[in-house]
Amino acid sequence: MSSSLSGRNVLIVEDEYLLASALQEAVELLGGRVVGPFARVQQAMQSIQTGEMPDVGLLDVNLGSEYSYPLADALVERGIPTVLITGYDPDALPEAYRSLSYLRKPFDLASVSSTLERLTFPKPSPGEARGP
């Protein structure tokens, strides 16, 4: 299956194990490489500060005791396409985040695929190495 996700690093932040596993499986089926999955914002922040930079972020909005908005801000500041995952209507998101892509729970492979296919990825700088 040809995909714009092929060879891309996808950060997954989801606190529900089964949903994180489903997202991981979907990303891998679409040819992407998973960074994470992480259940907490701090874990994901450490990853992007010290590890390989993702090409896209899939972030569950509500991580139980915290929200993923600070992580979304960090990704957007770096020009990384970000998809917010929520069970709520997108109008329930704070206005500052309504322009981001979103994935509505419950989701399936087709909705994950179509959401990711709509993203536009920045082109790597000449000579920039991406992953192994």
C-alpha atoms as a PDB file:
ATOM      1  CA  MET A   1       0.000   0.000   0.000  1.00  0.00           C
ATOM      2  CA  SER A   2       1.519   3.309  -1.069  1.00  0.00           C
ATOM      3  CA  SER A   3       1.159   5.973   1.586  1.00  0.00           C
ATOM      4  CA  SER A   4       2.452   9.451   2.360  1.00  0.00           C
ATOM      5  CA  LEU A   5       3.213   7.913   5.760  1.00  0.00           C
ATOM      6  CA  SER A   6       5.753   5.501   4.299  1.00  0.00           C
ATOM      7  CA  GLY A   7       9.021   5.855   6.196  1.00  0.00           C
ATOM      8  CA  ARG A   8       7.656   8.638   8.432  1.00  0.00           C
ATOM      9  CA  ASN A   9       8.115   8.717  12.211  1.00  0.00           C
ATOM     10  CA  VAL A  10       4.777   8.969  14.017  1.00  0.00           C
ATOM     11  CA  LEU A  11       4.623  10.020  17.660  1.00  0.00           C
ATOM     12  CA  ILE A  12       1.712   8.345  19.443  1.00  0.00           C
ATOM     13  CA  VAL A  13       0.468   9.678  22.774  1.00  0.00           C
ATOM     14  CA  GLU A  14      -2.512   7.721  24.106  1.00  0.00           C
ATOM     15  CA  ASP A  15      -3.160   6.608  27.687  1.00  0.00           C
ATOM     16  CA  GLU A  16      -5.558   3.768  26.865  1.00  0.00           C
ATOM     17  CA  TYR A  17      -3.511   0.666  26.068  1.00  0.00           C
ATOM     18  CA  LEU A  18      -5.918  -0.850  23.536  1.00  0.00           C
ATOM     19  CA  LEU A  19      -6.269   2.419  21.622  1.00  0.00           C
ATOM     20  CA  ALA A  20      -2.497   2.983  21.670  1.00  0.00           C
ATOM     21  CA  SER A  21      -2.026  -0.539  20.294  1.00  0.00           C
ATOM     22  CA  ALA A  22      -4.634   0.034  17.584  1.00  0.00           C
ATOM     23  CA  LEU A  23      -2.948   3.293  16.537  1.00  0.00           C
ATOM     24  CA  GLN A  24       0.450   1.608  16.511  1.00  0.00           C
ATOM     25  CA  GLU A  25      -0.867  -1.191  14.322  1.00  0.00           C
ATOM     26  CA  ALA A  26      -2.533   1.269  11.944  1.00  0.00           C
ATOM     27  CA  VAL A  27       0.621   3.380  11.588  1.00  0.00           C
ATOM     28  CA  GLU A  28       2.753   0.315  10.915  1.00  0.00           C
ATOM     29  CA  LEU A  29       0.254  -1.011   8.345  1.00  0.00           C
ATOM     30  CA  LEU A  30       0.473   2.363   6.609  1.00  0.00           C
ATOM     31  CA  GLY A  31       4.270   2.126   6.452  1.00  0.00           C
ATOM     32  CA  GLY A  32       5.102   4.498   9.301  1.00  0.00           C
ATOM     33  CA  ARG A  33       7.507   4.006  12.197  1.00  0.00           C
ATOM     34  CA  VAL A  34       6.094   4.505  15.689  1.00  0.00           C
ATOM     35  CA  VAL A  35       7.720   6.762  18.262  1.00  0.00           C
ATOM     36  CA  GLY A  36       6.243   5.614  21.572  1.00  0.00           C
ATOM     37  CA  PRO A  37       3.456   5.041  22.270  1.00  0.00           C
ATOM     38  CA  PHE A  38       3.538   7.227  25.365  1.00  0.00           C
ATOM     39  CA  ALA A  39       0.820   7.594  27.992  1.00  0.00           C
ATOM     40  CA  ARG A  40       2.050  10.895  29.476  1.00  0.00           C
ATOM     41  CA  VAL A  41       2.997  14.295  28.085  1.00  0.00           C
ATOM     42  CA  GLN A  42       6.336  14.391  29.936  1.00  0.00           C
ATOM     43  CA  GLN A  43       7.466  11.080  28.388  1.00  0.00           C
ATOM     44  CA  ALA A  44       6.657  12.333  24.906  1.00  0.00           C
ATOM     45  CA  MET A  45       8.312  15.724  25.563  1.00  0.00           C
ATOM     46  CA  GLN A  46      11.506  13.973  26.641  1.00  0.00           C
ATOM     47  CA  SER A  47      11.402  11.894  23.487  1.00  0.00           C
ATOM     48  CA  ILE A  48      11.169  14.896  21.156  1.00  0.00           C
ATOM     49  CA  GLN A  49      13.855  16.762  23.107  1.00  0.00           C
ATOM     50  CA  THR A  50      16.375  13.915  23.198  1.00  0.00           C
ATOM     51  CA  GLY A  51      15.334  11.408  20.565  1.00  0.00           C
ATOM     52  CA  GLU A  52      14.425  11.287  16.936  1.00  0.00           C
ATOM     53  CA  MET A  53      12.054  14.047  15.848  1.00  0.00           C
ATOM     54  CA  PRO A  54       8.675  12.751  14.644  1.00  0.00           C
ATOM     55  CA  ASP A  55       7.230  13.684  11.266  1.00  0.00           C
ATOM     56  CA  VAL A  56       3.702  13.739  12.701  1.00  0.00           C
ATOM     57  CA  GLY A  57       2.083  13.533  16.125  1.00  0.00           C
ATOM     58  CA  LEU A  58      -1.077  11.622  17.058  1.00  0.00           C
ATOM     59  CA  LEU A  59      -2.135  12.991  20.443  1.00  0.00           C
ATOM     60  CA  ASP A  60      -5.040  11.944  22.605  1.00  0.00           C
ATOM     61  CA  VAL A  61      -6.361  15.215  24.030  1.00  0.00           C
ATOM     62  CA  ASN A  62      -7.424  13.883  27.435  1.00  0.00           C
ATOM     63  CA  LEU A  63      -4.775  11.759  29.110  1.00  0.00           C
ATOM     64  CA  GLY A  64      -6.712  11.214  32.326  1.00  0.00           C
ATOM     65  CA  SER A  65      -5.068  13.668  34.722  1.00  0.00           C
ATOM     66  CA  GLU A  66      -3.617  15.952  32.035  1.00  0.00           C
ATOM     67  CA  TYR A  67      -4.214  17.336  28.559  1.00  0.00           C
ATOM     68  CA  SER A  68      -1.821  17.026  25.634  1.00  0.00           C
ATOM     69  CA  TYR A  69      -2.037  20.700  24.600  1.00  0.00           C
ATOM     70  CA  PRO A  70       1.525  21.609  25.740  1.00  0.00           C
ATOM     71  CA  LEU A  71       2.854  18.792  23.556  1.00  0.00           C
ATOM     72  CA  ALA A  72       0.700  19.926  20.638  1.00  0.00           C
ATOM     73  CA  ASP A  73       2.170  23.408  21.071  1.00  0.00           C
ATOM     74  CA  ALA A  74       5.730  22.008  21.030  1.00  0.00           C
ATOM     75  CA  LEU A  75       5.073  20.026  17.848  1.00  0.00           C
ATOM     76  CA  VAL A  76       3.350  22.901  16.050  1.00  0.00           C
ATOM     77  CA  GLU A  77       6.226  25.245  16.982  1.00  0.00           C
ATOM     78  CA  ARG A  78       8.561  22.780  15.236  1.00  0.00           C
ATOM     79  CA  GLY A  79       6.340  22.662  12.137  1.00  0.00           C
ATOM     80  CA  ILE A  80       5.264  19.069  12.789  1.00  0.00           C
ATOM     81  CA  PRO A  81       1.738  18.167  11.630  1.00  0.00           C
ATOM     82  CA  THR A  82      -0.346  17.273  14.672  1.00  0.00           C
ATOM     83  CA  VAL A  83      -3.555  15.269  14.920  1.00  0.00           C
ATOM     84  CA  LEU A  84      -5.641  15.587  18.071  1.00  0.00           C
ATOM     85  CA  ILE A  85      -7.618  12.507  19.061  1.00  0.00           C
ATOM     86  CA  THR A  86     -10.836  13.048  20.970  1.00  0.00           C
ATOM     87  CA  GLY A  87     -14.182  11.487  21.665  1.00  0.00           C
ATOM     88  CA  TYR A  88     -15.734  14.941  21.800  1.00  0.00           C
ATOM     89  CA  ASP A  89     -16.947  17.192  19.034  1.00  0.00           C
ATOM     90  CA  PRO A  90     -14.071  19.349  17.736  1.00  0.00           C
ATOM     91  CA  ASP A  91     -16.039  22.451  18.773  1.00  0.00           C
ATOM     92  CA  ALA A  92     -15.361  21.385  22.373  1.00  0.00           C
ATOM     93  CA  LEU A  93     -11.621  21.934  21.808  1.00  0.00           C
ATOM     94  CA  PRO A  94     -10.127  25.249  22.928  1.00  0.00           C
ATOM     95  CA  GLU A  95     -10.277  27.659  19.998  1.00  0.00           C
ATOM     96  CA  ALA A  96      -6.474  27.744  19.629  1.00  0.00           C
ATOM     97  CA  TYR A  97      -6.486  24.026  18.668  1.00  0.00           C
ATOM     98  CA  ARG A  98      -9.502  23.876  16.362  1.00  0.00           C
ATOM     99  CA  SER A  99      -7.375  24.440  13.259  1.00  0.00           C
ATOM    100  CA  LEU A 100      -5.406  21.229  13.879  1.00  0.00           C
ATOM    101  CA  SER A 101      -6.415  17.960  12.294  1.00  0.00           C
ATOM    102  CA  TYR A 102      -8.415  15.685  14.525  1.00  0.00           C
ATOM    103  CA  LEU A 103      -9.412  12.048  14.715  1.00  0.00           C
ATOM    104  CA  ARG A 104     -12.709  11.210  16.384  1.00  0.00           C
ATOM    105  CA  LYS A 105     -12.991   8.255  18.751  1.00  0.00           C
ATOM    106  CA  PRO A 106     -13.958   5.567  18.105  1.00  0.00           C
ATOM    107  CA  PHE A 107     -11.730   5.290  15.055  1.00  0.00           C
ATOM    108  CA  ASP A 108     -10.883   2.543  12.587  1.00  0.00           C
ATOM    109  CA  LEU A 109      -8.012   1.947  10.162  1.00  0.00           C
ATOM    110  CA  ALA A 110      -9.813   3.798   7.356  1.00  0.00           C
ATOM    111  CA  SER A 111     -10.310   6.943   9.449  1.00  0.00           C
ATOM    112  CA  VAL A 112      -6.703   6.881  10.703  1.00  0.00           C
ATOM    113  CA  SER A 113      -5.475   6.400   7.144  1.00  0.00           C
ATOM    114  CA  SER A 114      -7.618   9.173   5.630  1.00  0.00           C
ATOM    115  CA  THR A 115      -6.682  11.615   8.412  1.00  0.00           C
ATOM    116  CA  LEU A 116      -2.967  10.955   7.962  1.00  0.00           C
ATOM    117  CA  GLU A 117      -3.171  11.044   4.159  1.00  0.00           C
ATOM    118  CA  ARG A 118      -4.595  14.592   4.284  1.00  0.00           C
ATOM    119  CA  LEU A 119      -1.530  15.914   6.125  1.00  0.00           C
ATOM    120  CA  THR A 120       1.154  17.877   4.357  1.00  0.00           C
ATOM    121  CA  PHE A 121       4.631  17.084   5.578  1.00  0.00           C
ATOM    122  CA  PRO A 122       7.513  19.546   5.468  1.00  0.00           C
ATOM    123  CA  LYS A 123      10.244  18.617   3.024  1.00  0.00           C
ATOM    124  CA  PRO A 124      13.553  17.619   4.683  1.00  0.00           C
ATOM    125  CA  SER A 125      16.427  20.056   4.270  1.00  0.00           C
ATOM    126  CA  PRO A 126      19.120  18.962   1.787  1.00  0.00           C
ATOM    127  CA  GLY A 127      21.414  16.494   3.496  1.00  0.00           C
ATOM    128  CA  GLU A 128      19.077  16.022   6.456  1.00  0.00           C
ATOM    129  CA  ALA A 129      19.123  12.419   7.608  1.00  0.00           C
ATOM    130  CA  ARG A 130      15.817  10.879   8.698  1.00  0.00           C
ATOM    131  CA  GLY A 131      15.890   7.723  10.746  1.00  0.00           C
ATOM    132  CA  PRO A 132      17.623   4.420  10.140  1.00  0.00           C
END
